[in-house]
C-alpha cells in the first residue's frame, strides 16, 4: 500500500511555470499560518502601497487587487523583461519590510487570465465604492482596487 506523503509539494506546482510579457495573471499570496495580518485598515494600507512601489511596478502593471485579512488577490500584467516570480517576491519583501517582519507563506498561486477586460471586470462587485488617488476601493476588512478616472 502506498503511503500518503505529509511533506509539502509546493515546488511541484511551479514545474512548467513561465512568464510571458504582456500576459495578465491572477495571483494569490497568503499570510503565514493564514494569520489575519491585514484585518486593520492601517496595516492593509501597507499591502496596498506595495502594489505601486517602483520595484514592483518595474515588473508588472497592477490592474486590480483585493486585500483580504489573510491573503491578497492580485491581477497584474507582466511588463517586458519582468517575471511573475520576481514581481511577487518584490511585493512580498516590500510588504514584509513595511510590517517589520515576514508576513507571507513561501509559495503563491498563479493563473493566466483570458484577457484584460475579463480580469479587470471580475472584482467589480456591486459594493459601496469610494475613490482616492485614482483607485477605487472599499474600507473595512476588504480593499478592492481598480484603476478609475476620478483623480
mmCIF file of C-alpha atoms in Angstrom:
data_model
loop_
_atom_site.group_PDB
_atom_site.id
_atom_site.type_symbol
_atom_site.label_atom_id
_atom_site.label_comp_id
_atom_site.label_asym_id
_atom_site.label_seq_id
_atom_site.Cartn_x
_atom_site.Cartn_y
_atom_site.Cartn_z
ATOM 1 C CA UNK A 1 0.000 0.000 0.000
ATOM 2 C CA UNK A 2 1.320 3.467 -0.889
ATOM 3 C CA UNK A 3 1.948 5.866 1.929
ATOM 4 C CA UNK A 4 0.478 9.341 1.745
ATOM 5 C CA UNK A 5 3.214 11.938 1.952
ATOM 6 C CA UNK A 6 2.840 14.663 4.551
ATOM 7 C CA UNK A 7 5.698 16.782 3.204
ATOM 8 C CA UNK A 8 4.833 19.916 1.222
ATOM 9 C CA UNK A 9 4.933 19.711 -2.559
ATOM 10 C CA UNK A 10 4.856 23.416 -3.433
ATOM 11 C CA UNK A 11 7.737 23.025 -5.866
ATOM 12 C CA UNK A 12 5.620 20.606 -7.910
ATOM 13 C CA UNK A 13 3.176 23.449 -8.539
ATOM 14 C CA UNK A 14 5.996 25.544 -10.009
ATOM 15 C CA UNK A 15 7.059 22.970 -12.586
ATOM 16 C CA UNK A 16 6.420 24.347 -16.040
ATOM 17 C CA UNK A 17 5.695 27.860 -14.739
ATOM 18 C CA UNK A 18 6.939 30.573 -17.065
ATOM 19 C CA UNK A 19 6.350 34.284 -17.561
ATOM 20 C CA UNK A 20 5.036 35.830 -20.773
ATOM 21 C CA UNK A 21 5.397 39.589 -21.331
ATOM 22 C CA UNK A 22 2.036 41.267 -21.815
ATOM 23 C CA UNK A 23 0.122 38.362 -20.245
ATOM 24 C CA UNK A 24 -2.356 39.172 -17.476
ATOM 25 C CA UNK A 25 -2.070 36.958 -14.415
ATOM 26 C CA UNK A 26 -4.276 36.345 -11.400
ATOM 27 C CA UNK A 27 -2.006 35.902 -8.389
ATOM 28 C CA UNK A 28 -2.860 34.904 -4.831
ATOM 29 C CA UNK A 29 -0.470 35.254 -1.900
ATOM 30 C CA UNK A 30 -1.318 34.044 1.601
ATOM 31 C CA UNK A 31 -0.051 35.133 5.017
ATOM 32 C CA UNK A 32 1.919 32.758 7.231
ATOM 33 C CA UNK A 33 -0.483 30.391 9.042
ATOM 34 C CA UNK A 34 -3.295 32.383 7.421
ATOM 35 C CA UNK A 35 -2.933 34.919 10.206
ATOM 36 C CA UNK A 36 -5.273 37.925 9.680
ATOM 37 C CA UNK A 37 -2.378 40.398 9.286
ATOM 38 C CA UNK A 38 -4.462 42.826 7.196
ATOM 39 C CA UNK A 39 -7.605 42.966 9.341
ATOM 40 C CA UNK A 40 -6.781 46.523 10.402
ATOM 41 C CA UNK A 41 -7.060 49.311 7.836
ATOM 42 C CA UNK A 42 -3.654 50.831 8.599
ATOM 43 C CA UNK A 43 -1.876 47.510 8.076
ATOM 44 C CA UNK A 44 -3.870 46.675 4.934
ATOM 45 C CA UNK A 45 -2.862 50.059 3.546
ATOM 46 C CA UNK A 46 0.785 48.926 3.618
ATOM 47 C CA UNK A 47 -0.139 45.978 1.403
ATOM 48 C CA UNK A 48 -1.928 48.347 -0.983
ATOM 49 C CA UNK A 49 1.009 50.775 -1.170
ATOM 50 C CA UNK A 50 3.363 47.945 -2.115
ATOM 51 C CA UNK A 51 1.466 47.363 -5.386
ATOM 52 C CA UNK A 52 2.644 50.798 -6.523
ATOM 53 C CA UNK A 53 6.253 50.594 -5.333
ATOM 54 C CA UNK A 54 8.793 51.317 -8.093
ATOM 55 C CA UNK A 55 10.398 47.893 -7.635
ATOM 56 C CA UNK A 56 7.137 46.024 -8.219
ATOM 57 C CA UNK A 57 5.956 48.398 -10.965
ATOM 58 C CA UNK A 58 9.154 47.706 -12.916
ATOM 59 C CA UNK A 59 7.985 44.108 -13.408
ATOM 60 C CA UNK A 60 4.195 44.315 -13.607
ATOM 61 C CA UNK A 61 1.352 46.757 -14.123
ATOM 62 C CA UNK A 62 -1.239 46.297 -11.387
ATOM 63 C CA UNK A 63 -4.728 46.107 -12.897
ATOM 64 C CA UNK A 64 -6.763 45.208 -9.811
ATOM 65 C CA UNK A 65 -6.339 43.766 -6.337
ATOM 66 C CA UNK A 66 -8.286 42.585 -3.318
ATOM 67 C CA UNK A 67 -6.632 42.680 0.103
ATOM 68 C CA UNK A 68 -8.338 40.275 2.488
ATOM 69 C CA UNK A 69 -7.377 39.843 6.165
ATOM 70 C CA UNK A 70 -5.246 36.740 5.480
ATOM 71 C CA UNK A 71 -4.470 36.841 1.752
ATOM 72 C CA UNK A 72 -4.220 39.033 -1.325
ATOM 73 C CA UNK A 73 -5.629 38.537 -4.830
ATOM 74 C CA UNK A 74 -3.764 40.500 -7.474
ATOM 75 C CA UNK A 75 -4.390 40.936 -11.172
ATOM 76 C CA UNK A 76 -1.319 42.154 -12.970
ATOM 77 C CA UNK A 77 0.024 42.434 -16.491
ATOM 78 C CA UNK A 78 3.644 41.416 -16.919
ATOM 79 C CA UNK A 79 5.905 44.136 -18.296
ATOM 80 C CA UNK A 80 8.594 43.455 -20.891
ATOM 81 C CA UNK A 81 11.615 41.874 -19.248
ATOM 82 C CA UNK A 82 9.847 41.157 -15.960
ATOM 83 C CA UNK A 83 8.984 37.823 -14.400
ATOM 84 C CA UNK A 84 5.974 36.938 -12.304
ATOM 85 C CA UNK A 85 8.099 35.254 -9.639
ATOM 86 C CA UNK A 86 10.322 38.310 -9.246
ATOM 87 C CA UNK A 87 7.323 40.673 -9.077
ATOM 88 C CA UNK A 88 5.692 38.567 -6.357
ATOM 89 C CA UNK A 89 8.995 38.283 -4.473
ATOM 90 C CA UNK A 90 9.449 42.057 -4.544
ATOM 91 C CA UNK A 91 5.838 42.633 -3.471
ATOM 92 C CA UNK A 92 6.223 40.257 -0.526
ATOM 93 C CA UNK A 93 9.527 41.846 0.518
ATOM 94 C CA UNK A 94 8.082 45.364 0.305
ATOM 95 C CA UNK A 95 5.109 44.446 2.487
ATOM 96 C CA UNK A 96 7.231 42.464 4.951
ATOM 97 C CA UNK A 97 9.673 45.350 5.400
ATOM 98 C CA UNK A 98 6.777 47.794 5.930
ATOM 99 C CA UNK A 99 5.266 45.480 8.566
ATOM 100 C CA UNK A 100 8.578 44.810 10.280
ATOM 101 C CA UNK A 101 8.805 41.080 9.576
ATOM 102 C CA UNK A 102 7.911 38.184 7.327
ATOM 103 C CA UNK A 103 4.220 38.073 6.568
ATOM 104 C CA UNK A 104 3.869 35.550 3.762
ATOM 105 C CA UNK A 105 3.859 31.860 3.020
ATOM 106 C CA UNK A 106 6.714 30.906 0.681
ATOM 107 C CA UNK A 107 4.706 29.993 -2.409
ATOM 108 C CA UNK A 108 1.964 31.759 -4.375
ATOM 109 C CA UNK A 109 -0.842 30.668 -6.664
ATOM 110 C CA UNK A 110 -0.888 31.836 -10.253
ATOM 111 C CA UNK A 111 -3.243 31.634 -13.192
ATOM 112 C CA UNK A 112 -3.273 33.370 -16.561
ATOM 113 C CA UNK A 113 -6.354 35.435 -17.426
ATOM 114 C CA UNK A 114 -8.132 35.147 -20.749
ATOM 115 C CA UNK A 115 -7.864 38.848 -21.454
ATOM 116 C CA UNK A 116 -7.578 42.269 -19.862
ATOM 117 C CA UNK A 117 -11.310 43.034 -19.816
ATOM 118 C CA UNK A 118 -12.153 39.668 -18.270
ATOM 119 C CA UNK A 119 -9.655 40.224 -15.479
ATOM 120 C CA UNK A 120 -10.298 43.865 -14.701
ATOM 121 C CA UNK A 121 -14.053 43.396 -14.576
ATOM 122 C CA UNK A 122 -14.002 40.325 -12.313
ATOM 123 C CA UNK A 123 -13.510 42.153 -8.978
ATOM 124 C CA UNK A 124 -16.043 44.867 -9.861
ATOM 125 C CA UNK A 125 -18.630 43.687 -7.390
ATOM 126 C CA UNK A 126 -21.578 45.930 -6.613
ATOM 127 C CA UNK A 127 -20.354 47.096 -3.201
ATOM 128 C CA UNK A 128 -20.140 50.689 -1.993
ATOM 129 C CA UNK A 129 -17.004 52.143 -3.520
ATOM 130 C CA UNK A 130 -15.049 55.281 -2.709
ATOM 131 C CA UNK A 131 -12.229 56.801 -4.728
ATOM 132 C CA UNK A 132 -8.817 58.056 -3.665
ATOM 133 C CA UNK A 133 -5.886 58.955 -5.903
ATOM 134 C CA UNK A 134 -7.353 57.325 -8.964
ATOM 135 C CA UNK A 135 -8.014 53.938 -7.370
ATOM 136 C CA UNK A 136 -11.477 52.827 -6.320
ATOM 137 C CA UNK A 137 -11.716 50.909 -3.112
ATOM 138 C CA UNK A 138 -13.748 49.852 -0.121
ATOM 139 C CA UNK A 139 -12.732 50.276 3.509
ATOM 140 C CA UNK A 140 -13.100 47.681 6.215
ATOM 141 C CA UNK A 141 -11.640 44.181 6.123
ATOM 142 C CA UNK A 142 -11.628 44.083 2.313
ATOM 143 C CA UNK A 143 -9.952 46.538 -0.028
ATOM 144 C CA UNK A 144 -10.665 46.309 -3.740
ATOM 145 C CA UNK A 145 -8.524 48.343 -6.075
ATOM 146 C CA UNK A 146 -9.180 49.106 -9.709
ATOM 147 C CA UNK A 147 -7.989 51.988 -11.833
ATOM 148 C CA UNK A 148 -10.597 54.671 -12.306
ATOM 149 C CA UNK A 149 -10.725 58.080 -13.937
ATOM 150 C CA UNK A 150 -11.569 60.147 -10.855
ATOM 151 C CA UNK A 151 -8.223 61.692 -9.924
#
